[in-house]
C-alpha positions as YAML, in Angstrom:
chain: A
units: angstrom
residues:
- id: 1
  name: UNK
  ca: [-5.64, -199.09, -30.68]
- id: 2
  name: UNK
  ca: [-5.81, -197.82, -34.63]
- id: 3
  name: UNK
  ca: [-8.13, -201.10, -36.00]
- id: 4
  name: UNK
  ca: [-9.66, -200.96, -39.10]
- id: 5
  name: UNK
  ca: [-12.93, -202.57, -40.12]
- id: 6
  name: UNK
  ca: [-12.39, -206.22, -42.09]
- id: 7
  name: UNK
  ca: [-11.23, -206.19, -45.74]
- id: 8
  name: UNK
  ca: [-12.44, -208.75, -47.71]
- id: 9
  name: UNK
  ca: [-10.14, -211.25, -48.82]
- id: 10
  name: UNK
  ca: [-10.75, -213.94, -51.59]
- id: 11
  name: UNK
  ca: [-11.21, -217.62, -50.26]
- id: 12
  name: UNK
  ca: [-11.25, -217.10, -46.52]
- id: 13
  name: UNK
  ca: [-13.69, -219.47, -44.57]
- id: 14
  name: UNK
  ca: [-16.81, -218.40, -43.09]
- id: 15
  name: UNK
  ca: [-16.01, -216.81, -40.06]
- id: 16
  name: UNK
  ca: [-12.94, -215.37, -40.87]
- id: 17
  name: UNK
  ca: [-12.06, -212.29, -40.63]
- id: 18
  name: UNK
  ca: [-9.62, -209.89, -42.08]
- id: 19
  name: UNK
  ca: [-8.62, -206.89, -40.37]
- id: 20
  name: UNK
  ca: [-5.86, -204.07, -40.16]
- id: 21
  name: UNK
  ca: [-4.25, -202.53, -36.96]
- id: 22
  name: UNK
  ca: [-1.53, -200.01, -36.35]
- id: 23
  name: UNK
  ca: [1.43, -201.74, -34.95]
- id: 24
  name: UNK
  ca: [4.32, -198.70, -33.89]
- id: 25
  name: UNK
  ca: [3.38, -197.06, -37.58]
- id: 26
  name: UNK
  ca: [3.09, -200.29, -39.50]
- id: 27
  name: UNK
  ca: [-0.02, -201.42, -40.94]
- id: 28
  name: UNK
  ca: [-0.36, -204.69, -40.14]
- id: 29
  name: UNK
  ca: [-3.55, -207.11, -41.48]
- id: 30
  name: UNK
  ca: [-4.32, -210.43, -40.07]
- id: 31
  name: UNK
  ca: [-6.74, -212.80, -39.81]
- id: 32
  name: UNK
  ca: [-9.20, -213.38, -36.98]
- id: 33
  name: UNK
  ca: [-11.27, -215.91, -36.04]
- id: 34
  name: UNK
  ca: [-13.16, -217.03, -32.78]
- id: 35
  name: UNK
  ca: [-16.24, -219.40, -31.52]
- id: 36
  name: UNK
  ca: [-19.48, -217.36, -31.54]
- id: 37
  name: UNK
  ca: [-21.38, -215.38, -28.90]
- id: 38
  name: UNK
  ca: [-20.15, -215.52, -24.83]
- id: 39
  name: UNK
  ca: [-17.88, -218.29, -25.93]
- id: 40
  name: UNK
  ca: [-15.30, -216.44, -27.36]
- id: 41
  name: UNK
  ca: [-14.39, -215.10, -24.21]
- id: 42
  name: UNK
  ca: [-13.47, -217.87, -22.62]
- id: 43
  name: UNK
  ca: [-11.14, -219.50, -25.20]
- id: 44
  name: UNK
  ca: [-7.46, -219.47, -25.15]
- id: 45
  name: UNK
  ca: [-5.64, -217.43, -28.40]
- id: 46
  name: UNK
  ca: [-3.81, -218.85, -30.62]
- id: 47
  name: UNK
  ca: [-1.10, -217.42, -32.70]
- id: 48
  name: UNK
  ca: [-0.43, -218.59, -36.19]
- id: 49
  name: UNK
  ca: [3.10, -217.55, -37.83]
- id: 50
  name: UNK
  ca: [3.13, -217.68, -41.63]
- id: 51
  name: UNK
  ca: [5.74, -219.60, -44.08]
- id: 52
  name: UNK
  ca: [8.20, -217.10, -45.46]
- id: 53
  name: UNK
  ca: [8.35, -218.20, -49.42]
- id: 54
  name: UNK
  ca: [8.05, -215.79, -51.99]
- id: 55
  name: UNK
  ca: [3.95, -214.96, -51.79]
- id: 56
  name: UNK
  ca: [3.86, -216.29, -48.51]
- id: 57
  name: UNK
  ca: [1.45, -214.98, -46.60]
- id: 58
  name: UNK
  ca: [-1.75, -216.20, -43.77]
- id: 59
  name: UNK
  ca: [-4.26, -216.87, -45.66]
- id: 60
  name: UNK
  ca: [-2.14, -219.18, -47.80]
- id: 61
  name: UNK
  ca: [-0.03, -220.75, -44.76]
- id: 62
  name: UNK
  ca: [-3.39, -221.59, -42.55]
- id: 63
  name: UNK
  ca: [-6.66, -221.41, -45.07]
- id: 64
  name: UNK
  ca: [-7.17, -224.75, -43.97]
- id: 65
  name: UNK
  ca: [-6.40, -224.82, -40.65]
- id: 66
  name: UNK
  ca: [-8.07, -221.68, -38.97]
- id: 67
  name: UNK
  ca: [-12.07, -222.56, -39.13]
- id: 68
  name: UNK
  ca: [-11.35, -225.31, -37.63]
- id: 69
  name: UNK
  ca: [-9.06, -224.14, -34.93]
- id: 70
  name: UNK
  ca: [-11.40, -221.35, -34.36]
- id: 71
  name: UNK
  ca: [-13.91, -223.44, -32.77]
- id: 72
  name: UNK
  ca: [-11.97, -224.17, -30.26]
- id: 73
  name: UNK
  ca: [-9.85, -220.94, -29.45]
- id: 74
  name: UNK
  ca: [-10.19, -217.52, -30.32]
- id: 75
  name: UNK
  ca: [-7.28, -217.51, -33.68]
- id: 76
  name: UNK
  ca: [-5.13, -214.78, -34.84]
- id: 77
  name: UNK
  ca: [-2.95, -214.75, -38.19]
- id: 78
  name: UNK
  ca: [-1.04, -211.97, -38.79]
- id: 79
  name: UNK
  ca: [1.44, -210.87, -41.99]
- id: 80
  name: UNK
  ca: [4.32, -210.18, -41.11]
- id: 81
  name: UNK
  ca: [6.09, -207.32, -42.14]
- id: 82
  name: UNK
  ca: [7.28, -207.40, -45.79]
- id: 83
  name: UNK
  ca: [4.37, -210.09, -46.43]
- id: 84
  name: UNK
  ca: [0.89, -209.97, -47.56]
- id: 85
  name: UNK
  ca: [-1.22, -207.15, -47.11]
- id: 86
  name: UNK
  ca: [0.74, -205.97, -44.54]
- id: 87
  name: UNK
  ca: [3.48, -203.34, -45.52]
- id: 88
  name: UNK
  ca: [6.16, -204.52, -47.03]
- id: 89
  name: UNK
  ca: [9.05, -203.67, -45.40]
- id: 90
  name: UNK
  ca: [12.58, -204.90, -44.85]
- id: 91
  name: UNK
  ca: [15.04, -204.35, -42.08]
- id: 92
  name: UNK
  ca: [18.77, -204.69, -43.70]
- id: 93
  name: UNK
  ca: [19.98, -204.82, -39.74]
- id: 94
  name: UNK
  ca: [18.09, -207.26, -38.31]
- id: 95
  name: UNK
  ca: [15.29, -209.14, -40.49]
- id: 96
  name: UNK
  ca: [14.25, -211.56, -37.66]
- id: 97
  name: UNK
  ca: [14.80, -209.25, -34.75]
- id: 98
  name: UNK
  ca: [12.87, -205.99, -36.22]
- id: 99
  name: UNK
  ca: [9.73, -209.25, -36.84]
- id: 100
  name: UNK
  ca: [10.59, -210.12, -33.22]
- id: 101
  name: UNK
  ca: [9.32, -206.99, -31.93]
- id: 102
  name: UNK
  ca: [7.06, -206.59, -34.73]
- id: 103
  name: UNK
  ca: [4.51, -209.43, -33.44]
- id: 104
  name: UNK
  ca: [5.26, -208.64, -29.67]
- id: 105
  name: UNK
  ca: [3.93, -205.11, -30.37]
- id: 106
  name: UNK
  ca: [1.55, -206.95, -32.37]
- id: 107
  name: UNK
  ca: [-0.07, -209.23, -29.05]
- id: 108
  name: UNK
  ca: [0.38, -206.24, -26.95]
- id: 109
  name: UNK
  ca: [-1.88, -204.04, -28.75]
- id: 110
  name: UNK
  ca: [-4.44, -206.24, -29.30]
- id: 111
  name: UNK
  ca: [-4.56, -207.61, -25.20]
- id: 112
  name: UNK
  ca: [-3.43, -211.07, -26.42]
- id: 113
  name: UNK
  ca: [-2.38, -213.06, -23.20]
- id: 114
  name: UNK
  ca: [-0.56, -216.37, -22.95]
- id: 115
  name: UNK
  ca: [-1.11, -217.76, -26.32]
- id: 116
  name: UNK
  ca: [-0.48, -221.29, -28.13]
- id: 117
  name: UNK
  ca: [1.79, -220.60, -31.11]
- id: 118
  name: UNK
  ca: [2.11, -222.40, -34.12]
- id: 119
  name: UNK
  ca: [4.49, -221.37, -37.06]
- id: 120
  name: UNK
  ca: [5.17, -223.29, -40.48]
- id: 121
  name: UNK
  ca: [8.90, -223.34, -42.30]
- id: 122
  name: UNK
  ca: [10.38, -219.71, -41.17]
- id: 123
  name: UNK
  ca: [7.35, -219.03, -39.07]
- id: 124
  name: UNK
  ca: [8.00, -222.24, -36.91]
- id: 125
  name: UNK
  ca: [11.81, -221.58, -37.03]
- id: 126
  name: UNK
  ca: [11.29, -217.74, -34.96]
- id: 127
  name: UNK
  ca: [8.73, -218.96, -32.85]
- id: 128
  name: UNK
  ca: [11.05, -221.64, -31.72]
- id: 129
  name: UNK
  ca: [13.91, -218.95, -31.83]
- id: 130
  name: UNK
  ca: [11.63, -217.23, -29.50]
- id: 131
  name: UNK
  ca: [10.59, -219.75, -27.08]
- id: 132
  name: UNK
  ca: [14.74, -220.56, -26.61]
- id: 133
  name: UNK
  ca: [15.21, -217.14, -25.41]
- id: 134
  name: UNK
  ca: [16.13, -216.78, -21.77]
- id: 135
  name: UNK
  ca: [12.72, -213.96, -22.01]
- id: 136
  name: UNK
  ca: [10.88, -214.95, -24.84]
- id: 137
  name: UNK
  ca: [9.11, -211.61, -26.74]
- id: 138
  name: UNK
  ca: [6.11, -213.37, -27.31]
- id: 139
  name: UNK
  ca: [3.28, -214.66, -24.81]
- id: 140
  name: UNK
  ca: [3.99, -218.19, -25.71]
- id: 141
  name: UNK
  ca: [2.79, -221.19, -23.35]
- id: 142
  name: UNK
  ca: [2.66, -223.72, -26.23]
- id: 143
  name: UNK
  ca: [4.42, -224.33, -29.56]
- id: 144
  name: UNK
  ca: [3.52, -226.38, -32.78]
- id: 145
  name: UNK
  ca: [6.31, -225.79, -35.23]
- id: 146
  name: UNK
  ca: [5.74, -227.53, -38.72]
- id: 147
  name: UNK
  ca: [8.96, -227.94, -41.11]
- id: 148
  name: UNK
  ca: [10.48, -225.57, -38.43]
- id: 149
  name: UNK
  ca: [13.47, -224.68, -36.62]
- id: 150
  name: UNK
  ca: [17.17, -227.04, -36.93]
- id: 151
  name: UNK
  ca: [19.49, -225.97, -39.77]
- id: 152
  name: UNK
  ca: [18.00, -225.80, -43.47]
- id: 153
  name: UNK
  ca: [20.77, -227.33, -45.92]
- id: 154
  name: UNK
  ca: [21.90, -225.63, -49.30]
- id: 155
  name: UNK
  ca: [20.34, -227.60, -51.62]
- id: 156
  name: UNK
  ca: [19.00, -227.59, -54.99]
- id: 157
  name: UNK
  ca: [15.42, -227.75, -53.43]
- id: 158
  name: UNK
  ca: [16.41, -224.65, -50.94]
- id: 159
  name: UNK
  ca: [17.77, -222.91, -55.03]
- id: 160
  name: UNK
  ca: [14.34, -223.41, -56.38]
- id: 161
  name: UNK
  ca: [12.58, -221.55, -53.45]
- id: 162
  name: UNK
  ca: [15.18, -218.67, -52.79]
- id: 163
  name: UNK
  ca: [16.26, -218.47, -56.27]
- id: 164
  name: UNK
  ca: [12.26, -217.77, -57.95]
- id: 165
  name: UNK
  ca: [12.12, -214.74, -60.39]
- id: 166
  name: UNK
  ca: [8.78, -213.90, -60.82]
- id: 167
  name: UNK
  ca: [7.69, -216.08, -63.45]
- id: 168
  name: UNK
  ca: [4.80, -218.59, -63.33]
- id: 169
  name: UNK
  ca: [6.00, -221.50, -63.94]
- id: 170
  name: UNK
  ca: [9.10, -221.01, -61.08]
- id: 171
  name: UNK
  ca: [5.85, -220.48, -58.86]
- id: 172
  name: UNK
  ca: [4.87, -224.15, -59.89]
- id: 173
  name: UNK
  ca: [8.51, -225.52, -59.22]
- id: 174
  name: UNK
  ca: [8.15, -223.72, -56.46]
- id: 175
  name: UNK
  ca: [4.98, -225.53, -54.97]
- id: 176
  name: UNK
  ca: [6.57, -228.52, -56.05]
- id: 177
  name: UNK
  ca: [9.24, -228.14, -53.36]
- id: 178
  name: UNK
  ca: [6.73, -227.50, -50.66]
- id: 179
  name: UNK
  ca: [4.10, -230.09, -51.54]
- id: 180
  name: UNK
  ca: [4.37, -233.86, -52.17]
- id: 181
  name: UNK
  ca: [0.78, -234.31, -54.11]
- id: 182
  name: UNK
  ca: [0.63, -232.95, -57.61]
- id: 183
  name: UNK
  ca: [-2.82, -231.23, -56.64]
- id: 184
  name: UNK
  ca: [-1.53, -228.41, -55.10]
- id: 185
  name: UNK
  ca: [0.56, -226.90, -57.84]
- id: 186
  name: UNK
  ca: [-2.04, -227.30, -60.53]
- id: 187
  name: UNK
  ca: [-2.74, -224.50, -62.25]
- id: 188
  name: UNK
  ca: [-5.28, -222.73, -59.52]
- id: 189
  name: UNK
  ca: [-2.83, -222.50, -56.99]
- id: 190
  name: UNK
  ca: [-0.19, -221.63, -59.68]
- id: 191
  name: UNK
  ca: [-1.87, -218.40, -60.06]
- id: 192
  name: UNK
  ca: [-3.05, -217.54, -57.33]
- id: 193
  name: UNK
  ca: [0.49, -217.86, -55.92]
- id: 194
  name: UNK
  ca: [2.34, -216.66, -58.54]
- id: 195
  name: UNK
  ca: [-0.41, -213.20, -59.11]
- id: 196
  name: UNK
  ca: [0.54, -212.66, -54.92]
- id: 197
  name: UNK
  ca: [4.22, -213.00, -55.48]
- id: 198
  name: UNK
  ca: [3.79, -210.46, -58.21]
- id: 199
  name: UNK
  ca: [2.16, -207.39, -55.91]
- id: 200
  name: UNK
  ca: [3.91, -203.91, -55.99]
- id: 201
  name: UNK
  ca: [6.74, -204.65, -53.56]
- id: 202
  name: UNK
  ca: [5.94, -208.00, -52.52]
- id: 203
  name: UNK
  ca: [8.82, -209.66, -54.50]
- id: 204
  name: UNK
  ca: [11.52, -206.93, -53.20]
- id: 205
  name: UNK
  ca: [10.51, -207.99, -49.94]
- id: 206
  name: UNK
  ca: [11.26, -211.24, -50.13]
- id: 207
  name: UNK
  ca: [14.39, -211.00, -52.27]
- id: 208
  name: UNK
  ca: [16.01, -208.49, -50.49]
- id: 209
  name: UNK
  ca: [17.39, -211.29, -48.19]
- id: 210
  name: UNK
  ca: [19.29, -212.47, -50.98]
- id: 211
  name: UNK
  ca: [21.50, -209.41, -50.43]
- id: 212
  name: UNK
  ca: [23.36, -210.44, -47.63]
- id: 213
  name: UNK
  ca: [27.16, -209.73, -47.58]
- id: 214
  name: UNK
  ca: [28.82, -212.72, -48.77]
- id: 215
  name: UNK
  ca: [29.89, -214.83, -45.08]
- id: 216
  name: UNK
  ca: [27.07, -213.94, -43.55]
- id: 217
  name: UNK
  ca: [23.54, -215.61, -43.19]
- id: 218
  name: UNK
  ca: [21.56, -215.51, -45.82]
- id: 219
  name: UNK
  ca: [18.14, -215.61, -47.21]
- id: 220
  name: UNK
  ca: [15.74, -216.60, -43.65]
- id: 221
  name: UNK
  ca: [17.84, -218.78, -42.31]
- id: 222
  name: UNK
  ca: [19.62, -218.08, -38.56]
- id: 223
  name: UNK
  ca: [22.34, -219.13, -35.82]
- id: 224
  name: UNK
  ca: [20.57, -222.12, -34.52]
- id: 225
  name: UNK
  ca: [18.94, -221.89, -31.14]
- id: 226
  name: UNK
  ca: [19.90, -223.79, -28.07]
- id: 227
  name: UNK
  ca: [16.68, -225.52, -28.18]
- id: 228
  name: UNK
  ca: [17.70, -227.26, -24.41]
- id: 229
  name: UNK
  ca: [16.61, -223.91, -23.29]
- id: 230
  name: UNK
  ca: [13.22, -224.38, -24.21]
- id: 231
  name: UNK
  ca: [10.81, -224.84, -21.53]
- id: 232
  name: UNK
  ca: [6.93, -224.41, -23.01]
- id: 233
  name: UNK
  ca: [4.97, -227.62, -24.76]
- id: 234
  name: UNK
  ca: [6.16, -228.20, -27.60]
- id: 235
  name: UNK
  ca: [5.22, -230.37, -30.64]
- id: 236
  name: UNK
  ca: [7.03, -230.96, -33.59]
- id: 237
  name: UNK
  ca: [5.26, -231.81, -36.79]
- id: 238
  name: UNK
  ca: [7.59, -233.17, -39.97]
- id: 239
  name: UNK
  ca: [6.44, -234.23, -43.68]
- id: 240
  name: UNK
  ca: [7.87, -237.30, -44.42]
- id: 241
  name: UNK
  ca: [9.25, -236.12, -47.84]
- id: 242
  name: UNK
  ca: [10.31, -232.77, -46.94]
- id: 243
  name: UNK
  ca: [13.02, -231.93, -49.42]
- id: 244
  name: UNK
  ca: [13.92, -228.59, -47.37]
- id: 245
  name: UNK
  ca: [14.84, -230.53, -44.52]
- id: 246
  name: UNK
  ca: [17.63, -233.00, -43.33]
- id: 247
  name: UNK
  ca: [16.54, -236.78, -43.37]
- id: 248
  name: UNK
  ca: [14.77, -237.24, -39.60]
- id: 249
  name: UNK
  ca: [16.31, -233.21, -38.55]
- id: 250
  name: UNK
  ca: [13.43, -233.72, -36.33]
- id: 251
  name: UNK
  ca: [14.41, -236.76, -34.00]
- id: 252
  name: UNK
  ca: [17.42, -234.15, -33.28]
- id: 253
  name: UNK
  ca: [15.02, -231.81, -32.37]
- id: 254
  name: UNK
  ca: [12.96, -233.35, -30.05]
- id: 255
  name: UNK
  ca: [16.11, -235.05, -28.27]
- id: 256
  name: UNK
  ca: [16.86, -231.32, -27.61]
- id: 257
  name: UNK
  ca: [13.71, -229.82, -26.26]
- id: 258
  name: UNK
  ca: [13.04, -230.85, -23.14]
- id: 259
  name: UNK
  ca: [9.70, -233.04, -22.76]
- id: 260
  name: UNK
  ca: [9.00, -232.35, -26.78]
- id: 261
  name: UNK
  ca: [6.81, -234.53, -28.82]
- id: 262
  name: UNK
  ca: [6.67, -235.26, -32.91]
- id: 263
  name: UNK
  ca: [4.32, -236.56, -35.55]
- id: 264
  name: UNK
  ca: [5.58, -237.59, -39.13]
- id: 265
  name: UNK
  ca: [3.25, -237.41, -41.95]
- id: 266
  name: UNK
  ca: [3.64, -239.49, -44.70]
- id: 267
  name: UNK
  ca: [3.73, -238.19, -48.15]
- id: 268
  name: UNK
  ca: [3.90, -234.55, -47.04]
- id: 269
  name: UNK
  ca: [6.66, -232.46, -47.46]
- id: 270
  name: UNK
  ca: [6.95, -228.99, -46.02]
- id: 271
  name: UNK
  ca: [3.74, -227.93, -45.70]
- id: 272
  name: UNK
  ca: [1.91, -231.42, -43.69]
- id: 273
  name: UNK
  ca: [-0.43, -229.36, -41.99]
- id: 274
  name: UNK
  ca: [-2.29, -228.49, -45.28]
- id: 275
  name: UNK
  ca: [-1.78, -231.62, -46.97]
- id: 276
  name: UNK
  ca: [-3.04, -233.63, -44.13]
- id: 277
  name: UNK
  ca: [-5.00, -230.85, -42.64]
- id: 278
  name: UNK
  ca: [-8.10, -232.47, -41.35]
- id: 279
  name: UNK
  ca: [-5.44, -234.89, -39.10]
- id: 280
  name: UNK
  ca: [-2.98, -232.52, -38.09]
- id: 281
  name: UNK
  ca: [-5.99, -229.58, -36.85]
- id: 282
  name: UNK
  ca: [-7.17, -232.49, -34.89]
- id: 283
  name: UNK
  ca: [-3.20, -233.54, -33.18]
- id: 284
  name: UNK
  ca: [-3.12, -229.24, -32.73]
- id: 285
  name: UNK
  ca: [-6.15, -229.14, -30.96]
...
């Protein structure tokens, strides 16, 4: 295994490290964190799956979450490719597939067993795309999928994110879309979004789903799983408000998953598990 030493990345929690490993060729950088000392070892992983909006990224999908998951099980965030600091690359074939593979290579170079898995927006969407597989590609023996996974309507709310530019203030009507309370696009996370979306490559990666022949699927957005074949844990989490979602898509989710579960923030939209993020790490652990 090619791992490099941690890279130091602005407004990570103590305790969280970020690292870089070969995967087939691709430098891929992720996040790690774990309980101290002898504990470590006997904690199960989890997997976190990043949001797939223009500067999306780990550190911005689970900066609130992974401290506190980490003292409970040994945590790994990875980019995935065409995302954060990991290369940006795009597969014009198969986008979700060649990720697929991607973060199976990903837990098989770095040992990680039977893992919990929990994804937000696009990342909750492939992981449960993955778990409906008759041989899922990842170890998964537990999902959390927030904003994830049931079909994502064409609306003026779905424009704003897919249709963003580059400028700062689309970055703002883009947080707008993902975030009920006005806090979180002042103008902090403004630019520290927007100055991520604007990194050599990183908005060619993301907008090179726009590309799409005309007929066929566009943007992230798949053929909807048969989620009956599902047959790990699963828990859905929905924001009350989310604009990027049908009214209550998740009640038609959980009547499909066998033996699933849901919690419904109020005033969240598509990104509860940062808004409420001190209630949701607790329903996730």
């Amino acid at each position: 295994m090619n791992q490099e030493q941690p890279q130091p990345v602005p407004n990570l929690p103590a305790g969280v490290q970020s690292r870089f490993v070969q995967v087939d060729g691709i430098r891929t950088h992720y996040l790690e964190a774990q309980p101290p000392g002898s504990q470590a070892r006997e904690r199960d992983p989890v997997v976190l799956v990043h949001s797939g909006e223009f500067s999306g990224r780990a550190e911005f999908s689970w900066r609130h979450n992974i401290a506190e998951l980490a003292r409970h099980f040994h945590v790994y965030a990875p980019d995935l490719p065409g995302f954060g600091r990991t290369e940006l690359l795009y597969n014009w074939s198969d986008p979700n597939g060649f990720r697929i593979r991607h973060l199976r290579r990903f837990t098989e170079i770095l040992n990680i067993g039977p893992a919990h898995f929990i994804g937000n927006s696009y990342g909750g969407s492939l992981t449960l795309q993955v778990a409906a597989a008759a041989q899922p590609a990842w170890p998964i023996r537990s999902v959390v999928a927030v904003s994830g996974g049931g079909l994502a309507p064409d609306n003026d709310a779905r424009k704003v994110l897919s249709g963003y530019n580059g400028r700062r203030e689309e970055m703002r009507e883009l947080l707008k879309v993902l975030f009920f309370d006005e806090r979180w696009w002042a103008d902090d996370k403004v630019e520290e979004r927007w100055r991520a979306s604007r990194e050599p490559g990183a908005w060619e990666a993301c907008a090179a789903s726009r590309l799409a022949p005309e007929g066929q699927v566009r943007g992230f957005r798949s053929d909807r799983p048969d989620y009956t074949t599902i047959r790990c844990p699963v828990l859905v989490v929905a924001g009350a408000d989310d604009l990027l979602r049908l009214p209550n898509y998740w009640k038609e989710l959980v009547a499909e998953i066998p033996g699933s579960t849901a919690k419904v923030f109020e005033r969240a939209r598509h990104c509860s598990h940062i808004e409420h993020a001190a209630a949701f790490n607790q329903l996730a652990i």
